[in-house]
PDB file of C-alpha atoms in Angstrom:
ATOM      1  CA  MET G  50     101.481 105.238 136.378  1.00 41.00           C
ATOM      2  CA  SER G  51     103.471 103.147 133.880  1.00 43.00           C
ATOM      3  CA  THR G  52     101.247 100.544 132.237  1.00 44.00           C
ATOM      4  CA  GLY G  53     103.853  98.031 131.108  1.00 47.00           C
ATOM      5  CA  PRO G  54     103.183  96.144 127.857  1.00 49.00           C
ATOM      6  CA  ALA G  55      99.666  97.469 127.439  1.00 52.00           C
ATOM      7  CA  ALA G  56      97.527  99.236 124.939  1.00 65.00           C
ATOM      8  CA  ALA G  57      96.251 102.276 126.808  1.00 63.00           C
ATOM      9  CA  ASP G  58      93.315 104.599 126.373  1.00 64.00           C
ATOM     10  CA  ARG G  59      94.085 107.897 128.058  1.00 63.00           C
ATOM     11  CA  ALA G  60      90.596 109.405 127.928  1.00 63.00           C
ATOM     12  CA  PRO G  61      88.866 106.837 130.190  1.00 67.00           C
ATOM     13  CA  GLY G  62      92.142 105.855 131.906  1.00 71.00           C
ATOM     14  CA  THR G  63      91.990 102.186 130.903  1.00 73.00           C
ATOM     15  CA  VAL G  64      94.572  99.608 129.837  1.00 72.00           C
ATOM     16  CA  SER G  65      94.288  96.384 127.829  1.00 70.00           C
ATOM     17  CA  PRO G  66      97.545  94.422 128.231  1.00 66.00           C
ATOM     18  CA  VAL G  67      98.175  92.029 125.371  1.00 65.00           C
ATOM     19  CA  ASN G  68      99.370  89.322 127.758  1.00 63.00           C
ATOM     20  CA  ILE G  69      96.801  89.807 130.568  1.00 70.00           C
ATOM     21  CA  HIS G  70      93.411  88.978 129.062  1.00 72.00           C
ATOM     22  CA  ALA G  71      91.502  89.613 132.307  1.00 76.00           C
ATOM     23  CA  TRP G  72      92.566  93.266 132.148  1.00 74.00           C
ATOM     24  CA  ARG G  73      90.765  94.209 128.942  1.00 76.00           C
ATOM     25  CA  ASP G  74      89.594  97.826 129.364  1.00 75.00           C
ATOM     26  CA  PHE G  75      90.682  97.767 133.003  1.00 78.00           C
ATOM     27  CA  GLY G  76      90.049 101.143 134.670  1.00 79.00           C
ATOM     28  CA  ILE G  77      93.452 101.525 136.248  1.00 75.00           C
ATOM     29  CA  LEU G  78      93.184 105.242 137.035  1.00 77.00           C
ATOM     30  CA  ASP G  79      89.833 104.767 138.772  1.00 80.00           C
ATOM     31  CA  SER G  80      91.449 102.027 140.860  1.00 81.00           C
ATOM     32  CA  LEU G  81      94.368 104.253 141.834  1.00 78.00           C
ATOM     33  CA  ARG G  82      92.564 107.469 142.725  1.00 79.00           C
ATOM     34  CA  PRO G  83      91.134 106.227 146.047  1.00 83.00           C
ATOM     35  CA  LEU G  84      94.666 105.219 147.061  1.00 84.00           C
ATOM     36  CA  LEU G  85      96.065 108.665 146.188  1.00 77.00           C
ATOM     37  CA  PRO G  86      93.490 111.160 147.456  1.00 80.00           C
ATOM     38  CA  GLY G  87      94.211 114.694 146.338  1.00 79.00           C
ATOM     39  CA  ARG G  88      97.108 113.647 144.134  1.00 79.00           C
ATOM     40  CA  PRO G  89      97.187 113.529 140.328  1.00 77.00           C
ATOM     41  CA  ALA G  90      97.398 110.173 138.571  1.00 77.00           C
ATOM     42  CA  VAL G  91      99.040 110.001 135.142  1.00 78.00           C
ATOM     43  CA  LEU G  92      98.748 107.118 132.682  1.00 80.00           C
ATOM     44  CA  ALA G  93     101.809 106.374 130.533  1.00 81.00           C
ATOM     45  CA  GLY G  94     103.345 103.321 128.913  1.00 83.00           C
ATOM     46  CA  ASP G  95     106.635 101.843 130.064  1.00 86.00           C
ATOM     47  CA  GLY G  96     108.222 102.837 126.754  1.00 90.00           C
ATOM     48  CA  HIS G  97     107.197 106.456 127.237  1.00 92.00           C
ATOM     49  CA  CYS G  98     108.573 106.467 130.769  1.00 93.00           C
ATOM     50  CA  MET G  99     111.811 104.799 129.676  1.00 95.00           C
ATOM     51  CA  ALA G 100     112.280 107.307 126.849  1.00 96.00           C
ATOM     52  CA  LEU G 101     111.653 110.276 129.130  1.00 95.00           C
ATOM     53  CA  GLY G 102     114.021 108.915 131.780  1.00 96.00           C
ATOM     54  CA  GLU G 103     116.807 108.523 129.232  1.00 96.00           C
ATOM     55  CA  HIS G 104     116.140 112.003 127.825  1.00 96.00           C
ATOM     56  CA  TRP G 105     116.035 113.597 131.283  1.00 94.00           C
ATOM     57  CA  LEU G 106     118.904 111.867 133.085  1.00 95.00           C
ATOM     58  CA  GLY G 107     120.437 109.354 130.691  1.00 94.00           C
ATOM     59  CA  GLY G 108     122.506 111.750 128.621  1.00 92.00           C
ATOM     60  CA  TYR G 109     120.376 111.776 125.458  1.00 92.00           C
ATOM     61  CA  PRO G 110     118.826 115.270 125.343  1.00 89.00           C
ATOM     62  CA  GLY G 111     118.360 115.500 121.557  1.00 87.00           C
ATOM     63  CA  ARG G 112     115.251 116.973 119.922  1.00 94.00           C
ATOM     64  CA  ALA G 113     113.654 113.668 118.936  1.00 97.00           C
ATOM     65  CA  LEU G 114     114.254 110.413 120.818  1.00 97.00           C
ATOM     66  CA  LEU G 115     112.686 106.977 120.510  1.00 97.00           C
ATOM     67  CA  GLY G 116     112.994 104.705 123.524  1.00 97.00           C
ATOM     68  CA  MET G 117     112.598 100.976 122.927  1.00 96.00           C
ATOM     69  CA  VAL G 118     112.125  98.217 125.499  1.00 94.00           C
ATOM     70  CA  VAL G 119     113.067  94.858 123.961  1.00 96.00           C
ATOM     71  CA  SER G 120     112.173  92.069 126.337  1.00 93.00           C
ATOM     72  CA  THR G 121     109.158  89.724 126.581  1.00 91.00           C
ATOM     73  CA  GLY G 122     107.568  92.167 124.149  1.00 91.00           C
ATOM     74  CA  VAL G 123     108.797  95.226 122.274  1.00 94.00           C
ATOM     75  CA  GLY G 124     107.531  98.555 123.584  1.00 92.00           C
ATOM     76  CA  GLY G 125     108.440 102.117 122.789  1.00 94.00           C
ATOM     77  CA  GLY G 126     107.849 105.769 123.398  1.00 95.00           C
ATOM     78  CA  LEU G 127     108.690 109.114 121.837  1.00 96.00           C
ATOM     79  CA  VAL G 128     110.133 112.257 123.396  1.00 96.00           C
ATOM     80  CA  ILE G 129     109.860 115.245 121.058  1.00 96.00           C
ATOM     81  CA  ASP G 130     111.266 118.651 122.024  1.00 94.00           C
ATOM     82  CA  GLY G 131     111.683 117.547 125.622  1.00 91.00           C
ATOM     83  CA  ARG G 132     108.170 116.211 126.137  1.00 92.00           C
ATOM     84  CA  VAL G 133     106.632 112.766 125.899  1.00 92.00           C
ATOM     85  CA  HIS G 134     104.459 112.485 122.791  1.00 92.00           C
ATOM     86  CA  PRO G 135     101.669 110.081 123.839  1.00 86.00           C
ATOM     87  CA  GLY G 136      99.271 110.653 120.940  1.00 86.00           C
ATOM     88  CA  GLY G 137      95.513 110.827 121.234  1.00 82.00           C
ATOM     89  CA  SER G 138      95.029 107.402 122.839  1.00 79.00           C
ATOM     90  CA  GLY G 139      98.351 107.275 124.680  1.00 80.00           C
ATOM     91  CA  ASN G 140      99.977 104.728 122.362  1.00 82.00           C
ATOM     92  CA  ALA G 141     102.190 106.817 120.077  1.00 89.00           C
ATOM     93  CA  GLY G 142     105.627 105.294 119.615  1.00 91.00           C
ATOM     94  CA  HIS G 143     104.398 101.715 120.066  1.00 90.00           C
ATOM     95  CA  ILE G 144     107.226 100.555 117.822  1.00 95.00           C
ATOM     96  CA  GLY G 145     106.719  96.864 118.585  1.00 95.00           C
ATOM     97  CA  HIS G 146     103.635  96.822 116.388  1.00 94.00           C
ATOM     98  CA  ILE G 147     105.095  98.335 113.271  1.00 95.00           C
ATOM     99  CA  VAL G 148     104.793  95.676 110.577  1.00 97.00           C
ATOM    100  CA  VAL G 149     108.182  94.721 109.149  1.00 97.00           C
ATOM    101  CA  ASP G 150     107.249  91.450 107.398  1.00 96.00           C
ATOM    102  CA  MET G 151     103.846  91.304 105.695  1.00 94.00           C
ATOM    103  CA  THR G 152     104.016  87.507 105.502  1.00 94.00           C
ATOM    104  CA  GLY G 153     105.613  87.138 108.924  1.00 95.00           C
ATOM    105  CA  PRO G 154     104.442  85.319 112.061  1.00 96.00           C
ATOM    106  CA  SER G 155     101.277  86.126 113.969  1.00 95.00           C
ATOM    107  CA  CYS G 156     101.609  88.639 116.785  1.00 92.00           C
ATOM    108  CA  PRO G 157      99.810  88.541 120.165  1.00 85.00           C
ATOM    109  CA  CYS G 158      98.232  91.897 119.212  1.00 86.00           C
ATOM    110  CA  GLY G 159      96.255  90.148 116.454  1.00 89.00           C
ATOM    111  CA  GLY G 160      98.422  91.457 113.631  1.00 93.00           C
ATOM    112  CA  ARG G 161     101.027  89.727 111.498  1.00 95.00           C
ATOM    113  CA  GLY G 162     104.708  90.418 110.956  1.00 97.00           C
ATOM    114  CA  CYS G 163     105.061  92.938 113.792  1.00 97.00           C
ATOM    115  CA  VAL G 164     108.479  93.721 115.216  1.00 97.00           C
ATOM    116  CA  GLU G 165     107.424  92.099 118.497  1.00 96.00           C
ATOM    117  CA  ALA G 166     106.553  88.846 116.706  1.00 97.00           C
ATOM    118  CA  ILE G 167     110.147  88.621 115.425  1.00 98.00           C
ATOM    119  CA  ALA G 168     112.462  90.502 117.793  1.00 97.00           C
ATOM    120  CA  SER G 169     111.131  89.916 121.310  1.00 96.00           C
ATOM    121  CA  GLY G 170     113.009  87.415 123.450  1.00 96.00           C
ATOM    122  CA  PRO G 171     110.326  84.700 123.261  1.00 96.00           C
ATOM    123  CA  ALA G 172     109.911  85.255 119.508  1.00 97.00           C
ATOM    124  CA  MET G 173     113.620  84.775 118.869  1.00 98.00           C
ATOM    125  CA  VAL G 174     113.629  81.629 120.994  1.00 98.00           C
ATOM    126  CA  ARG G 175     110.554  80.235 119.188  1.00 97.00           C
ATOM    127  CA  TRP G 176     112.159  80.804 115.808  1.00 98.00           C
ATOM    128  CA  ALA G 177     115.432  79.205 116.893  1.00 98.00           C
ATOM    129  CA  VAL G 178     113.623  76.135 118.302  1.00 97.00           C
ATOM    130  CA  ASP G 179     111.589  75.818 115.097  1.00 97.00           C
ATOM    131  CA  GLN G 180     114.872  75.809 113.161  1.00 97.00           C
ATOM    132  CA  GLY G 181     116.313  73.037 115.352  1.00 97.00           C
ATOM    133  CA  TRP G 182     118.036  74.843 118.243  1.00 97.00           C
ATOM    134  CA  THR G 183     117.890  72.949 121.529  1.00 95.00           C
ATOM    135  CA  PRO G 184     118.856  74.407 124.918  1.00 94.00           C
ATOM    136  CA  GLY G 185     119.622  70.998 126.357  1.00 90.00           C
ATOM    137  CA  GLU G 186     119.092  70.852 130.125  1.00 91.00           C
ATOM    138  CA  ARG G 187     119.107  74.659 130.405  1.00 92.00           C
ATOM    139  CA  PRO G 188     116.079  76.977 130.370  1.00 93.00           C
ATOM    140  CA  GLY G 189     114.886  77.605 126.821  1.00 94.00           C
ATOM    141  CA  ASP G 190     114.881  81.372 127.131  1.00 95.00           C
ATOM    142  CA  ALA G 191     116.566  84.412 125.598  1.00 96.00           C
ATOM    143  CA  ARG G 192     119.409  84.352 128.119  1.00 96.00           C
ATOM    144  CA  THR G 193     120.297  80.789 127.131  1.00 97.00           C
ATOM    145  CA  LEU G 194     119.973  81.706 123.464  1.00 98.00           C
ATOM    146  CA  ALA G 195     122.389  84.581 124.066  1.00 97.00           C
ATOM    147  CA  GLU G 196     124.863  82.237 125.770  1.00 97.00           C
ATOM    148  CA  ASP G 197     124.860  80.014 122.707  1.00 97.00           C
ATOM    149  CA  ALA G 198     125.129  82.960 120.325  1.00 98.00           C
ATOM    150  CA  ARG G 199     128.123  84.217 122.286  1.00 97.00           C
ATOM    151  CA  ALA G 200     129.630  80.741 121.948  1.00 97.00           C
ATOM    152  CA  GLY G 201     129.107  80.880 118.168  1.00 97.00           C
ATOM    153  CA  VAL G 202     126.229  78.402 117.834  1.00 97.00           C
ATOM    154  CA  PRO G 203     124.973  79.216 114.293  1.00 97.00           C
ATOM    155  CA  LEU G 204     121.213  79.033 114.941  1.00 98.00           C
ATOM    156  CA  ALA G 205     121.499  81.230 118.020  1.00 98.00           C
ATOM    157  CA  VAL G 206     123.582  83.773 116.108  1.00 98.00           C
ATOM    158  CA  ALA G 207     121.028  83.695 113.275  1.00 98.00           C
ATOM    159  CA  ALA G 208     118.146  84.265 115.710  1.00 98.00           C
ATOM    160  CA  PHE G 209     119.776  87.428 117.041  1.00 98.00           C
ATOM    161  CA  GLY G 210     120.552  88.574 113.508  1.00 98.00           C
ATOM    162  CA  ARG G 211     116.941  88.063 112.426  1.00 98.00           C
ATOM    163  CA  GLY G 212     115.618  89.935 115.443  1.00 98.00           C
ATOM    164  CA  ALA G 213     118.127  92.750 114.945  1.00 98.00           C
ATOM    165  CA  THR G 214     117.105  93.141 111.300  1.00 98.00           C
ATOM    166  CA  ALA G 215     113.442  93.495 112.315  1.00 98.00           C
ATOM    167  CA  LEU G 216     114.393  96.138 114.879  1.00 98.00           C
ATOM    168  CA  ALA G 217     116.490  97.931 112.255  1.00 98.00           C
ATOM    169  CA  ALA G 218     113.573  98.039 109.804  1.00 98.00           C
ATOM    170  CA  ALA G 219     111.410  99.603 112.503  1.00 98.00           C
ATOM    171  CA  VAL G 220     114.108 102.129 113.452  1.00 98.00           C
ATOM    172  CA  VAL G 221     114.613 103.180 109.837  1.00 98.00           C
ATOM    173  CA  SER G 222     110.843 103.550 109.290  1.00 97.00           C
ATOM    174  CA  ALA G 223     110.374 105.530 112.501  1.00 97.00           C
ATOM    175  CA  THR G 224     113.314 107.787 111.677  1.00 98.00           C
ATOM    176  CA  ALA G 225     111.934 108.510 108.208  1.00 97.00           C
ATOM    177  CA  LEU G 226     108.594 109.420 109.777  1.00 96.00           C
ATOM    178  CA  VAL G 227     109.715 111.461 112.803  1.00 95.00           C
ATOM    179  CA  ASP G 228     113.284 112.558 111.933  1.00 97.00           C
ATOM    180  CA  LEU G 229     114.766 110.924 115.023  1.00 97.00           C
ATOM    181  CA  ASP G 230     118.086 111.988 116.484  1.00 97.00           C
ATOM    182  CA  ASP G 231     118.524 109.078 118.897  1.00 97.00           C
ATOM    183  CA  VAL G 232     117.168 105.604 119.543  1.00 98.00           C
ATOM    184  CA  VAL G 233     117.826 104.232 123.034  1.00 97.00           C
ATOM    185  CA  ILE G 234     117.232 100.507 123.543  1.00 97.00           C
ATOM    186  CA  GLY G 235     116.827  98.776 126.901  1.00 96.00           C
ATOM    187  CA  GLY G 236     115.189  95.649 128.263  1.00 94.00           C
ATOM    188  CA  GLY G 237     116.314  92.092 128.840  1.00 93.00           C
ATOM    189  CA  VAL G 238     117.193  91.296 125.222  1.00 95.00           C
ATOM    190  CA  ALA G 239     119.269  94.485 124.957  1.00 94.00           C
ATOM    191  CA  ALA G 240     121.407  93.106 127.803  1.00 93.00           C
ATOM    192  CA  ALA G 241     122.925  90.782 125.185  1.00 95.00           C
ATOM    193  CA  GLY G 242     125.008  93.781 124.103  1.00 95.00           C
ATOM    194  CA  ASP G 243     126.874  93.457 120.816  1.00 96.00           C
ATOM    195  CA  LEU G 244     125.091  90.199 119.998  1.00 97.00           C
ATOM    196  CA  LEU G 245     122.126  92.456 119.268  1.00 97.00           C
ATOM    197  CA  PHE G 246     123.621  95.883 118.664  1.00 98.00           C
ATOM    198  CA  ALA G 247     126.318  94.917 116.142  1.00 97.00           C
ATOM    199  CA  PRO G 248     123.885  93.326 113.633  1.00 98.00           C
ATOM    200  CA  LEU G 249     121.313  96.041 114.433  1.00 98.00           C
ATOM    201  CA  ARG G 250     123.671  98.875 113.513  1.00 98.00           C
ATOM    202  CA  ALA G 251     124.831  96.987 110.422  1.00 98.00           C
ATOM    203  CA  ALA G 252     121.235  96.446 109.287  1.00 98.00           C
ATOM    204  CA  VAL G 253     120.328 100.115 109.867  1.00 98.00           C
ATOM    205  CA  ALA G 254     123.322 101.143 107.739  1.00 97.00           C
ATOM    206  CA  GLU G 255     122.159  98.768 104.993  1.00 97.00           C
ATOM    207  CA  LEU G 256     118.462  99.703 105.078  1.00 97.00           C
ATOM    208  CA  ALA G 257     118.733 103.473 105.529  1.00 97.00           C
ATOM    209  CA  GLY G 258     118.990 105.400 102.276  1.00 96.00           C
ATOM    210  CA  LEU G 259     118.229 109.050 102.939  1.00 97.00           C
ATOM    211  CA  ASP G 260     120.934 111.112 104.621  1.00 97.00           C
ATOM    212  CA  PHE G 261     118.687 112.291 107.454  1.00 97.00           C
ATOM    213  CA  VAL G 262     117.754 108.678 108.223  1.00 97.00           C
ATOM    214  CA  ARG G 263     121.363 107.514 108.167  1.00 97.00           C
ATOM    215  CA  ARG G 264     122.337 110.051 110.821  1.00 97.00           C
ATOM    216  CA  VAL G 265     120.197 108.432 113.546  1.00 97.00           C
ATOM    217  CA  ARG G 266     122.251 107.360 116.566  1.00 97.00           C
ATOM    218  CA  ILE G 267     121.557 104.034 118.297  1.00 97.00           C
ATOM    219  CA  HIS G 268     122.450 103.567 121.962  1.00 97.00           C
ATOM    220  CA  THR G 269     122.051 101.046 124.715  1.00 96.00           C
ATOM    221  CA  SER G 270     120.158 102.329 127.730  1.00 95.00           C
ATOM    222  CA  SER G 271     122.445 104.174 130.141  1.00 94.00           C
ATOM    223  CA  LEU G 272     119.975 103.953 133.049  1.00 95.00           C
ATOM    224  CA  GLY G 273     119.002 100.286 132.741  1.00 93.00           C
ATOM    225  CA  ASN G 274     115.931  99.251 134.695  1.00 90.00           C
ATOM    226  CA  ASP G 275     115.817 102.646 136.416  1.00 95.00           C
ATOM    227  CA  ALA G 276     114.975 104.507 133.192  1.00 95.00           C
ATOM    228  CA  GLY G 277     111.235 103.804 133.352  1.00 93.00           C
ATOM    229  CA  LEU G 278     111.018 104.619 137.054  1.00 93.00           C
ATOM    230  CA  LEU G 279     112.803 107.934 136.552  1.00 95.00           C
ATOM    231  CA  GLY G 280     110.609 108.819 133.587  1.00 94.00           C
ATOM    232  CA  ALA G 281     107.490 108.021 135.614  1.00 90.00           C
ATOM    233  CA  ALA G 282     108.836 110.237 138.401  1.00 91.00           C
ATOM    234  CA  ALA G 283     109.327 113.069 135.912  1.00 92.00           C
ATOM    235  CA  LEU G 284     105.715 112.753 134.736  1.00 88.00           C
ATOM    236  CA  ALA G 285     104.489 112.695 138.336  1.00 85.00           C
ATOM    237  CA  LEU G 286     106.491 115.811 139.197  1.00 88.00           C
ATOM    238  CA  GLU G 287     105.112 117.596 136.142  1.00 87.00           C
ATOM    239  CA  ALA G 288     101.530 116.633 137.043  1.00 81.00           C
ATOM    240  CA  ALA G 289     102.016 117.776 140.645  1.00 81.00           C
ATOM    241  CA  ALA G 290     103.400 121.110 139.470  1.00 83.00           C
ATOM    242  CA  ARG G 291     100.231 121.709 137.418  1.00 81.00           C
ATOM    243  CA  GLN G 292      97.927 121.261 140.434  1.00 73.00           C
TER     244      GLN G 292
END
């Protein structure tokens, strides 16, 4: 079971999605078990599933991989030595809530200056609007912002650059901590391609000092929206094999 943008607690099998207040401490595994009698149920975040899918079938089989989902929020998951590393609560690799600006904007998680508060699609749009960007008659969303950035509109370009720099700071910090080989980024904002990845790679090169940090490789997701589904399937197969 992939939880989506949720804080999970593996021991009781509960989730507390940041954006779904009615689901605080929701017992998702207890709700699923009657629907799957005799079958194992596994709780994992979408970032974990995405990372495992990319490691398994996406062509990124290195020792240490961070998967990132940059969309409405910023999620993540770690695969170390071929296995998802969930941590004690199930939230290891939650890269969106690394603090990259101590005086930065408030985050839905309750913190301040998190990656998600700067680099998610809605966060980039909010910043651009606050600076004077207007979408006109079009939807005021990340896709429209990307259209304007591709057309060279300065505020839209700056919004992607700001978001990319926040992502780069998180990547550099995570690499220094875990000695990552690869970072694979998917999600709706990543679909902007070089609008995001060009300034992201440039910022990583600028921020990374140590040689082992500078060697990290940054990729766009090769499996797209299927990565999380395939990773969830891999976890399900593993759980079934243990029965």
